[in-house]
Short mmCIF file of C-alpha atoms in Angstrom, two decimals:
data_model
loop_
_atom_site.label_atom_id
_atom_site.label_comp_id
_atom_site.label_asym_id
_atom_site.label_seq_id
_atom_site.Cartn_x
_atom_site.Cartn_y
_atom_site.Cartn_z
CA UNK A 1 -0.63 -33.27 -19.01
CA UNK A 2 -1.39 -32.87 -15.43
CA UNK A 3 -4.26 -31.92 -13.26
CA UNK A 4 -3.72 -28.05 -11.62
CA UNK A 5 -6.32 -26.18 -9.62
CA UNK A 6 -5.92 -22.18 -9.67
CA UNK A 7 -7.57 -20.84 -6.35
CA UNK A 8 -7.30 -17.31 -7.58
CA UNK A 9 -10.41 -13.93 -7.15
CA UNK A 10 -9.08 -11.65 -9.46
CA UNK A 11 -10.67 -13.05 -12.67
CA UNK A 12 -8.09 -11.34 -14.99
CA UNK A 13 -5.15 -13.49 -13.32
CA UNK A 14 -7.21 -16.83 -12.53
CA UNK A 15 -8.27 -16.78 -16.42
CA UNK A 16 -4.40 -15.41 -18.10
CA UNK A 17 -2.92 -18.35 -15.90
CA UNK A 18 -5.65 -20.85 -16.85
CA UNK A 19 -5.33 -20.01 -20.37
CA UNK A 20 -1.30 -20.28 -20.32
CA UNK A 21 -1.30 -23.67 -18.27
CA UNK A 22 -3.85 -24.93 -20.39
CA UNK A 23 -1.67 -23.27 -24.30
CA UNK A 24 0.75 -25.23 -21.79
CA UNK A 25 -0.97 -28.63 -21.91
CA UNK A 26 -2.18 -28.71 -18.57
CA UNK A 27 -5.77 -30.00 -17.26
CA UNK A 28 -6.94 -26.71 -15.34
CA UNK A 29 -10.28 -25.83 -13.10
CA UNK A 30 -10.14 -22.31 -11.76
CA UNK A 31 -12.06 -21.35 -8.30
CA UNK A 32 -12.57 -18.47 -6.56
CA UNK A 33 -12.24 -18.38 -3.31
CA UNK A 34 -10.52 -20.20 -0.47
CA UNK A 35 -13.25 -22.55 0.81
CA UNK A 36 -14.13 -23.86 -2.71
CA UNK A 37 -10.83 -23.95 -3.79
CA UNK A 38 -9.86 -26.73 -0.69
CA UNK A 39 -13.42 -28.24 -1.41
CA UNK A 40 -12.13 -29.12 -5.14
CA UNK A 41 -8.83 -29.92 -4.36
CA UNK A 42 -10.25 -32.51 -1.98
CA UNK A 43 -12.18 -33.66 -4.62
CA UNK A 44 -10.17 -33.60 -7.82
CA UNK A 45 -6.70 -34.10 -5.89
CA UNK A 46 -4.81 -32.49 -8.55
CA UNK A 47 -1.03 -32.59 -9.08
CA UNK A 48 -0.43 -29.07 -8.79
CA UNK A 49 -2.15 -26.06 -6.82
CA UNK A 50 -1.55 -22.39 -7.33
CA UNK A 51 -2.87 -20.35 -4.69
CA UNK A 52 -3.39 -16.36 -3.96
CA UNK A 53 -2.96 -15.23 -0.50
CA UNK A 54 -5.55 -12.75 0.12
CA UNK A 55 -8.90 -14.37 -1.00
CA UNK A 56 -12.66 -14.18 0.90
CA UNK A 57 -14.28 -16.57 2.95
CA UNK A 58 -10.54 -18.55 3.53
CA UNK A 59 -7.63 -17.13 2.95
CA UNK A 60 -4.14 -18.81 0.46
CA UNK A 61 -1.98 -19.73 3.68
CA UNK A 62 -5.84 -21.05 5.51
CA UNK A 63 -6.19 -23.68 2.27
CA UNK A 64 -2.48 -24.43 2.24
CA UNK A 65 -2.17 -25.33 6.03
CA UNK A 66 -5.51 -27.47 5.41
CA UNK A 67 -4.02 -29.37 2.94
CA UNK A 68 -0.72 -30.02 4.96
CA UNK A 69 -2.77 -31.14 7.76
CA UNK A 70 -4.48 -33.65 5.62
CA UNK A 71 -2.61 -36.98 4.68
CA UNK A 72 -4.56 -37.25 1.43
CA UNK A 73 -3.58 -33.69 -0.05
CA UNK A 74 0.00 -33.26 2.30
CA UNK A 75 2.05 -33.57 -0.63
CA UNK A 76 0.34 -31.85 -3.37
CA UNK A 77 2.78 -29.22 -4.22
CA UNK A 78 1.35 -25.67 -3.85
CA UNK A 79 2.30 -22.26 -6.02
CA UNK A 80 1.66 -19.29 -3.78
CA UNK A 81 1.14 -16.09 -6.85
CA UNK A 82 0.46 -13.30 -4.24
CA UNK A 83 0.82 -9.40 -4.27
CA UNK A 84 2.27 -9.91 -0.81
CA UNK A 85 6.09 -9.27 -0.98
CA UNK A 86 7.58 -8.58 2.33
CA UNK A 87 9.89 -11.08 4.17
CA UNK A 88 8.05 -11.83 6.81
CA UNK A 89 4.93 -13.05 4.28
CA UNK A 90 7.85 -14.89 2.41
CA UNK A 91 8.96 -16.89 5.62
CA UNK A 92 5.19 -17.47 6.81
CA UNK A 93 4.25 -19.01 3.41
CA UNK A 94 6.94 -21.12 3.59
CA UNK A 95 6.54 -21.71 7.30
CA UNK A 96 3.00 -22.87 6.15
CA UNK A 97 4.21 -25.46 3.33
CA UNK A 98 4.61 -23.45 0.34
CA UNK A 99 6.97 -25.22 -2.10
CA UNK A 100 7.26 -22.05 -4.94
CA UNK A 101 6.32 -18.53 -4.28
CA UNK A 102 6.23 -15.78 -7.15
CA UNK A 103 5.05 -12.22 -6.70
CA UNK A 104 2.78 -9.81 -8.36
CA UNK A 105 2.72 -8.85 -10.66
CA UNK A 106 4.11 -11.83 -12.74
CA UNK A 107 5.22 -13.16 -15.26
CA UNK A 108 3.62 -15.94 -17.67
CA UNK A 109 6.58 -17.12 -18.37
CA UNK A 110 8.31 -17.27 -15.13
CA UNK A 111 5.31 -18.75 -13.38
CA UNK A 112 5.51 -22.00 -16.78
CA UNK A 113 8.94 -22.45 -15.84
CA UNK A 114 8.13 -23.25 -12.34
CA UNK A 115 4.98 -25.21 -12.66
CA UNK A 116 6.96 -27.29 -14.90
CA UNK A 117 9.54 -27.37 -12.26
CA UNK A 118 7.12 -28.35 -9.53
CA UNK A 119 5.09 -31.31 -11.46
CA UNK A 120 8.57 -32.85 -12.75
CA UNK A 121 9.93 -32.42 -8.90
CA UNK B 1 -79.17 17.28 -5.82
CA UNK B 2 -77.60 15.14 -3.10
CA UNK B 3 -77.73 12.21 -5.75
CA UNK B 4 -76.27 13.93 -8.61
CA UNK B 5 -73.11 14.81 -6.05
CA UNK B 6 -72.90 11.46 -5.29
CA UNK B 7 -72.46 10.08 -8.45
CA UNK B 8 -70.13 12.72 -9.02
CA UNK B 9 -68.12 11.69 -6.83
CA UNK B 10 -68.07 8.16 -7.59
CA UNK B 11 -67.16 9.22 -11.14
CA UNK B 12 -64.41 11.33 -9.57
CA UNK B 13 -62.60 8.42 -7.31
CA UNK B 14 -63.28 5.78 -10.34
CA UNK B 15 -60.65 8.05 -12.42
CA UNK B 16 -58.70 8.59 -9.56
CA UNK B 17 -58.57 4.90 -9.02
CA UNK B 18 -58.16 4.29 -12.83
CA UNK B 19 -55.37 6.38 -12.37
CA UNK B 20 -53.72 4.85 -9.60
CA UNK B 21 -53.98 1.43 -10.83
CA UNK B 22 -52.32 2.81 -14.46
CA UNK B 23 -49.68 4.73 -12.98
CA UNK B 24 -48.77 1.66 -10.42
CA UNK B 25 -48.66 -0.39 -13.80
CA UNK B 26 -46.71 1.94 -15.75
CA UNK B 27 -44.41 2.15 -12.54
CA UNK B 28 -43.48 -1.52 -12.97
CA UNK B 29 -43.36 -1.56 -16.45
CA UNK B 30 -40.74 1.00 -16.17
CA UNK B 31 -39.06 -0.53 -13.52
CA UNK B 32 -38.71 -3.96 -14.79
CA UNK B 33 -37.76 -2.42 -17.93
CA UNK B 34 -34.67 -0.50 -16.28
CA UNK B 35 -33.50 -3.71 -14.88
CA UNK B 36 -33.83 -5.47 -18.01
CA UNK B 37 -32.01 -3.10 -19.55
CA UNK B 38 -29.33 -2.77 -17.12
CA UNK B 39 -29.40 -6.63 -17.38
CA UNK B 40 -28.53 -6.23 -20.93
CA UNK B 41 -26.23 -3.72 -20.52
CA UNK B 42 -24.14 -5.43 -18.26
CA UNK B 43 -24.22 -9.14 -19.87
CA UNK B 44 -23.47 -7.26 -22.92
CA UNK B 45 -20.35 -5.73 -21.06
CA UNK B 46 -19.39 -8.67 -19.26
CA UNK B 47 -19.19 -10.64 -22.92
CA UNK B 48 -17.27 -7.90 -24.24
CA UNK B 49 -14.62 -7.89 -21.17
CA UNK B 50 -14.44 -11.72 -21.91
CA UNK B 51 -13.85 -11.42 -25.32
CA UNK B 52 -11.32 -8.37 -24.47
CA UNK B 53 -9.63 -10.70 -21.92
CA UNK B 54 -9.05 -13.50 -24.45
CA UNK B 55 -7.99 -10.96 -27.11
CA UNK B 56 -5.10 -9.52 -25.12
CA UNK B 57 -4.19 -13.05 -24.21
CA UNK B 58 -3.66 -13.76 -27.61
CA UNK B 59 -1.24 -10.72 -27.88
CA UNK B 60 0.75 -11.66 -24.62
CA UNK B 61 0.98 -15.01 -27.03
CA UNK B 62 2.32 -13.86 -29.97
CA UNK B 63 1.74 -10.00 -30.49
CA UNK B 64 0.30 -9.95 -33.85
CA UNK B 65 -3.43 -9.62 -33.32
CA UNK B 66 -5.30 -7.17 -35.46
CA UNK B 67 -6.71 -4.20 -33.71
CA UNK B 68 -10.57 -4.58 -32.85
CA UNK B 69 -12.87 -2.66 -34.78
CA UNK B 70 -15.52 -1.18 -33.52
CA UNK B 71 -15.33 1.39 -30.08
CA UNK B 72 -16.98 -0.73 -28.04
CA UNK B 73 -14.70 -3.38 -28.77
CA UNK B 74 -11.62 -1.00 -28.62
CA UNK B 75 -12.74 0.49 -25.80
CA UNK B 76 -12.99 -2.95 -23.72
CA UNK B 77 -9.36 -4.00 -25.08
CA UNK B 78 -8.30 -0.32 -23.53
CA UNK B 79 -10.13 -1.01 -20.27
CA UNK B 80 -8.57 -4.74 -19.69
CA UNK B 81 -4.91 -3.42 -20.80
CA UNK B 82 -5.45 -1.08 -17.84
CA UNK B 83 -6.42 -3.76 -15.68
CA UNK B 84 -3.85 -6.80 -16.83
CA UNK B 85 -0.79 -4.05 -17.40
CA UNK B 86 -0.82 -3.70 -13.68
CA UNK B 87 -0.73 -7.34 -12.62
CA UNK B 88 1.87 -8.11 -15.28
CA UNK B 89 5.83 -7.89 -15.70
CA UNK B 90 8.87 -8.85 -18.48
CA UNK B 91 8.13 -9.76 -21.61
CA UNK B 92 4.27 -9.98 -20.38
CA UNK B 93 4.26 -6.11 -20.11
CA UNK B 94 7.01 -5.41 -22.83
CA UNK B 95 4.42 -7.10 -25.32
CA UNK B 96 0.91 -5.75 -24.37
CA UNK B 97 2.54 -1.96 -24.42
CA UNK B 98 4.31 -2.85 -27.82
CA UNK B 99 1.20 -4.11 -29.17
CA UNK B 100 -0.86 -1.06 -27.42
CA UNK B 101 1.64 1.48 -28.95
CA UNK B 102 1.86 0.08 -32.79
CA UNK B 103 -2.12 0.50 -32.42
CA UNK B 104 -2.38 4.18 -31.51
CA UNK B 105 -3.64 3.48 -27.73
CA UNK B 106 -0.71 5.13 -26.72
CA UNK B 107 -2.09 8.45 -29.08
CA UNK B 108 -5.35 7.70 -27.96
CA UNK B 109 -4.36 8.21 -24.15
CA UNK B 110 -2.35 11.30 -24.61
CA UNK B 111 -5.65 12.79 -26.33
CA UNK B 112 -7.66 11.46 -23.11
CA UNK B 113 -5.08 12.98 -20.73
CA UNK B 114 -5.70 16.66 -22.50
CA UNK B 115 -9.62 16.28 -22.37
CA UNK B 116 -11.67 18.76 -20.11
CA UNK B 117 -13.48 16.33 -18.27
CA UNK B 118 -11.32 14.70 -14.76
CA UNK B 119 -12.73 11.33 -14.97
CA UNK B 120 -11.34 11.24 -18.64
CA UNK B 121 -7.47 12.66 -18.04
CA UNK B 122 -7.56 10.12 -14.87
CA UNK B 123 -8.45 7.35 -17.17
CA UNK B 124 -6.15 8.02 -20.01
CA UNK B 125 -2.85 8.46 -17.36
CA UNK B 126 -4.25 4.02 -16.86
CA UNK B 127 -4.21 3.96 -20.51
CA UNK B 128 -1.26 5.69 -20.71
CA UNK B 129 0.77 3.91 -17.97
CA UNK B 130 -0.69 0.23 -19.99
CA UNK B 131 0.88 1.51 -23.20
CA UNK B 132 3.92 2.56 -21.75
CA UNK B 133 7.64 0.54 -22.50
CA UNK B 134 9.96 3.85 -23.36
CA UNK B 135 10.10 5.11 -20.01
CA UNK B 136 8.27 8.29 -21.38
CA UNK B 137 6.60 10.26 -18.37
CA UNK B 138 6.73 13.70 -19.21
CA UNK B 139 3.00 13.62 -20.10
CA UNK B 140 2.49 12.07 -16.87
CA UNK B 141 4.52 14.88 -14.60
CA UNK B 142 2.57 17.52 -16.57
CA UNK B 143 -0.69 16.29 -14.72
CA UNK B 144 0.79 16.10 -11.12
CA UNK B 145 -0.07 19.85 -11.60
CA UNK B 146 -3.72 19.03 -12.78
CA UNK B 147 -6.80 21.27 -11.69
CA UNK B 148 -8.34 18.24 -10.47
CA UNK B 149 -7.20 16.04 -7.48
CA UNK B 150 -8.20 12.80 -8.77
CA UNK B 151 -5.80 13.36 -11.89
CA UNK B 152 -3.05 14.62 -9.44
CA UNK B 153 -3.78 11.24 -8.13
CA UNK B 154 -4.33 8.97 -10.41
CA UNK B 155 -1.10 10.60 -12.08
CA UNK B 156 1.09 9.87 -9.19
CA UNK B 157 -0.13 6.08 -8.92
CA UNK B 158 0.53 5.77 -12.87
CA UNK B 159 4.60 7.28 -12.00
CA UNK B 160 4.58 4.79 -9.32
CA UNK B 161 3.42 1.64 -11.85
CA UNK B 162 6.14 2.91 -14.39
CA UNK B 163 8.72 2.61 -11.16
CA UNK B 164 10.74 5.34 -12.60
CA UNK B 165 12.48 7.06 -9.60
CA UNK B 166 13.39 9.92 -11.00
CA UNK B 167 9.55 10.52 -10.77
CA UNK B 168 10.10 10.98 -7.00
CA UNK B 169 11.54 14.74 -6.93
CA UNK B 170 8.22 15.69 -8.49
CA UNK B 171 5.84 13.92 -6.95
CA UNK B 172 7.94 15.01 -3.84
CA UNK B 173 7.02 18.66 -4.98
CA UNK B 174 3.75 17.85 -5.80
CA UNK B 175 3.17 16.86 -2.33
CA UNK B 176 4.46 19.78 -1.21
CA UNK B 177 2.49 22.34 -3.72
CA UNK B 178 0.44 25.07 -1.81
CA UNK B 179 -1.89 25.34 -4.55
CA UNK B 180 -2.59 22.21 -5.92
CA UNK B 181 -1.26 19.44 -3.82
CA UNK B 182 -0.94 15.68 -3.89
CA UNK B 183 -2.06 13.85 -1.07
CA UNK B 184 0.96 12.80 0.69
CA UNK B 185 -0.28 9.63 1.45
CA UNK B 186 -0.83 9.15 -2.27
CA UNK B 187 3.22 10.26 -2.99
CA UNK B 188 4.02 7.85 -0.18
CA UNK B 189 2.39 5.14 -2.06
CA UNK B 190 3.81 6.16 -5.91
CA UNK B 191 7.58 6.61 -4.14
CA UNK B 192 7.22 3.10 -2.60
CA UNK B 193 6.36 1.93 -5.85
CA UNK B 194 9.45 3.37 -7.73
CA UNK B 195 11.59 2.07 -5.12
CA UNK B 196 14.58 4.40 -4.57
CA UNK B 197 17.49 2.73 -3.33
CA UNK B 198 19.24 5.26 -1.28
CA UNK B 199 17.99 8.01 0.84
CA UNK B 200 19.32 10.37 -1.10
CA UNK B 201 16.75 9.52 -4.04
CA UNK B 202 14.35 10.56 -1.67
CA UNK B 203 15.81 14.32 -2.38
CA UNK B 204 13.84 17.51 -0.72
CA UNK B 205 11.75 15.88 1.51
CA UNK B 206 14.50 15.05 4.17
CA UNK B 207 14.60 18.95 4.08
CA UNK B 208 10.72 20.06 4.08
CA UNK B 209 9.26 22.50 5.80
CA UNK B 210 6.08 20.73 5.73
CA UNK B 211 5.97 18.26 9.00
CA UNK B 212 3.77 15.29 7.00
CA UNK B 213 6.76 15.66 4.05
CA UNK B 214 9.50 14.97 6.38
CA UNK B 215 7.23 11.77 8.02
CA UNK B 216 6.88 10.51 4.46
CA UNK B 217 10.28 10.72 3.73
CA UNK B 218 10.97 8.55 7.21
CA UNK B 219 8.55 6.33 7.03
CA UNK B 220 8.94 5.71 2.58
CA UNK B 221 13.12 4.78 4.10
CA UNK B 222 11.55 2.61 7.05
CA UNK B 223 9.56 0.68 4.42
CA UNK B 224 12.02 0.28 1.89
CA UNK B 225 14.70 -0.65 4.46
CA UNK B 226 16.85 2.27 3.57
CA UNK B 227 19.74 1.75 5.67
CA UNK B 228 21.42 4.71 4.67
CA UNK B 229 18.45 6.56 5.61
CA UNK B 230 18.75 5.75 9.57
CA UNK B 231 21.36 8.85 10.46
CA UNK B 232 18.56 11.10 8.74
CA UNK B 233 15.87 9.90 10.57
CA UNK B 234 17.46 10.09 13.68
CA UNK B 235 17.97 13.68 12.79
CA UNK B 236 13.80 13.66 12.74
CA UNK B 237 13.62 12.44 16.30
CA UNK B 238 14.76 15.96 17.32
CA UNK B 239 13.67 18.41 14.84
CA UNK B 240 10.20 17.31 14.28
CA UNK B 241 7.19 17.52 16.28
CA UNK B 242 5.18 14.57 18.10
CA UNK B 243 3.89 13.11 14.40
CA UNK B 244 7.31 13.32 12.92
CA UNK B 245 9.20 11.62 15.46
CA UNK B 246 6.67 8.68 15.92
CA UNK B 247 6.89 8.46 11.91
CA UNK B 248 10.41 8.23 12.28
CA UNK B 249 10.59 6.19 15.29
CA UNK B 250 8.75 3.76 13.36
CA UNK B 251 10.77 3.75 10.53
CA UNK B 252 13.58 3.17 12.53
CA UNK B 253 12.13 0.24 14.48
CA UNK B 254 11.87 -1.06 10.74
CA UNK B 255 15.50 -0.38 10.36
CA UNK B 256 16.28 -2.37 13.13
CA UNK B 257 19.44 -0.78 13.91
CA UNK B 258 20.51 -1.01 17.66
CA UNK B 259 22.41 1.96 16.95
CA UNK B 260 19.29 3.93 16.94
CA UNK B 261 17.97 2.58 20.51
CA UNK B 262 19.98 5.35 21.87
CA UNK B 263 18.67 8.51 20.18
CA UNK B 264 15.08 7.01 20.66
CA UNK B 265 15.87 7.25 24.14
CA UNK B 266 16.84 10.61 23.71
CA UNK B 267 13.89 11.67 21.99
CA UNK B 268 11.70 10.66 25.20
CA UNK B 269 13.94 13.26 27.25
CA UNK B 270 12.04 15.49 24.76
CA UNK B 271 9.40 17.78 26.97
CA UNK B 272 7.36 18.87 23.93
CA UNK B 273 6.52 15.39 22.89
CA UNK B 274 2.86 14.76 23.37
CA UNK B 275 1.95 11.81 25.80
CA UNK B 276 0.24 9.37 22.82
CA UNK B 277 3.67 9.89 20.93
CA UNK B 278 4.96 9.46 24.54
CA UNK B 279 3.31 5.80 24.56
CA UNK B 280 4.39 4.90 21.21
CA UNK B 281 7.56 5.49 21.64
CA UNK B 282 8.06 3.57 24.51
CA UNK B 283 6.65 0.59 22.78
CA UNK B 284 9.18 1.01 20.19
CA UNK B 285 12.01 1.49 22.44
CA UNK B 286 10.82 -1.82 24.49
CA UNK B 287 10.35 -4.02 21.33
CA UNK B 288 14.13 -2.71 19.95
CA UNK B 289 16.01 -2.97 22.80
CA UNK B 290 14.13 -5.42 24.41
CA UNK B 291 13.62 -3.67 27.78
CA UNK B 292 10.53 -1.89 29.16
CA UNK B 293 10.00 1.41 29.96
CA UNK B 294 8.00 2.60 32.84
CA UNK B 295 6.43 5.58 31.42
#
């Protein structure tokens, strides 16, 4: 079982992935926006972050540079589940430090196989 | 006499402040009544959309949940299999429109999509779309042709969640209709969606008549990186007028073919371009062939 923070605002995704990871096993808090979302994974330092791009207050690749920058959180992987699916948004996520990057929509399933991947990594 | 009037009117402003004071009391009573009620309404909604949410989730998990009972109930299930159908894909998808058709939403939307009021045919093209996994559309293409726009609509953004490019021709004509069209920024969207792989799925609309058609066409390759698309919209640099070519300029720049720096350069020889399209192409010339232009 391992800790996993969803930073996701669409409550329909944030809630299907919480539900899966936690059918899955997994210890899950869900928060919705950017700023609260690095605020708790300060706090709870979890082993696993999945993280939408476009959010309010602070946006997926703000929260994921943040936690690069600090030592603490630097090696927490992060899951980036976004909508955005150009390239370019590819190449800045993982400019930024994004170790996995699936697009919406998604599936479940994909998105079990490569948590699992990430917290046995 | 003068005391009798006085005491008249006393009596007269004490009902007209007795009055006042009931009406001001009735007016809060109501209003804190409509907010309670719309409090109740909406708490009562939210529970149902959570209890909806976690419903479905238990059909992504193993498909064999009993249909709710109830139309409240069925009616939130059909409002988040609109919602989730969109954000899901695979087996995900393949198993909420299973479950959706085996429990008559399918039937239920095709009755929605021949009711008489818009905001109902819009909303069963959602439902529709949610329950769809046969690839069936021609309900769908029937309602490009709707009375209303916002059906038009909302059936071109369901062809474009299906991703079935054989959609595009239509929504192509649809876009092109004199009578009832489909805003062509709404057909740019739905064709981007179904993702045509060559230019030539993008059929008639190389060929319109209609300036914005042509731009869609252009700018629907630039986006989709159609590089098969980039001798057709070079084409567009010379036929079309000042919105055309900047439309295809830009696609081109998208491209990112240096073969097309040339006929970009061309199209600024053109005297009948306007001088913003001027400007914009100049930018795009600069940023592909890394030179600058003095305009």
């Amino acid at each position: 079982m391992a800790k996993v923070i969803v930073i996701e605002d669409d409550p329909d995704i944030s809630l299907l992935v919480s539900h899966k990871l936690r059918s899955s096993g997994h210890d899950v808090e869900v928060e919705t926006d950017g700023q609260a979302g690095l605020a708790a994974v300060r706090s709870v330092k979890p082993e696993l972050v999945i993280l939408d791009w476009m959010m309010p207050r602070m946006n997926g690749i703000e929260v994921c540079e943040a936690m690069r920058a600090d030592p603490e959180l630097a090696e927490i992987p992060v899951l980036m589940l976004t909508a955005k699916a150009q390239e370019i948004d590819l190449e800045r996520a993982y400019g930024v430090g994004v170790d996995e990057y699936i697009q919406k929509p998604f599936s479940t399933r994909e998105l079990v196989v490569r948590v699992e991947r990430l917290l046995s990594a | 006499m003068p005391e009798f009037a006085a005491t008249g009117f006393e009596a007269v402003a004490a009902i007209l402040l007795a009055g006042s004071v009931v009406l001001v009391v009735a007016m809060i009573v109501a209003a804190v009544s409509i907010r309670a009620v719309g409090w109740l309404v909406a708490a009562s909604r939210h529970g149902r959309d959570q209890w909806a949410r976690t419903f479905l989730f238990g059909v992504l998990a193993d498909g064999e949940e009993q249909a709710p009972r109830g139309p409240l109930r069925q009616r939130a299930v059909a409002d988040t299999a609109m919602r989730l159908s969109s954000k899901l894909r695979g087996a995900d998808r393949a198993a909420l429109a299973n479950w959706l058709q085996s429990h008559g939403y399918r039937q239920r939307a095709v009755e929605m999509m021949r009711s008489s009021f818009a905001i109902r045919r819009a909303r069963g093209t959602r439902l529709f779309v949610a329950a769809l996994c046969d690839r069936e559309t021609g309900p769908l293409l029937e309602l490009l042709e709707d009375r209303d726009a916002r059906v038009r609509a909302a059936a071109a953004r369901a062809l474009g969640q299906c991703g079935i490019s054989t959609a595009v021709p239509f929504l192509v004509r649809a876009a092109q209709s004199g009578t009832r069209p489909l805003p062509v920024s709404v057909a740019a969207m739905s064709i981007i969606h179904t993702a045509p792989r060559s230019a030539r799925g993008l059929g008639l609309a190389w060929d319109s008549d209609n300036p914005a058609i042509a731009a869609m066409a252009a700018e629907v390759a630039g986006f989709l990186h159609l590089t098969d698309a980039r001798v057709r919209i070079e084409r567009l640099l010379v036929a079309g007028d000042s919105p055309v070519v900047v439309s295809a300029a830009t696609a081109l720049q998208r491209l990112g073919d240096p073969r097309s720096t040339d006929a970009i350069a061309r199209s600024l020889e053109r005297e009948d371009v306007q001088p913003w399209a001027r400007i914009a192409l100049h930018g795009i010339y600069a940023d592909m062939h890394g030179v600058r232009l003095e305009p």
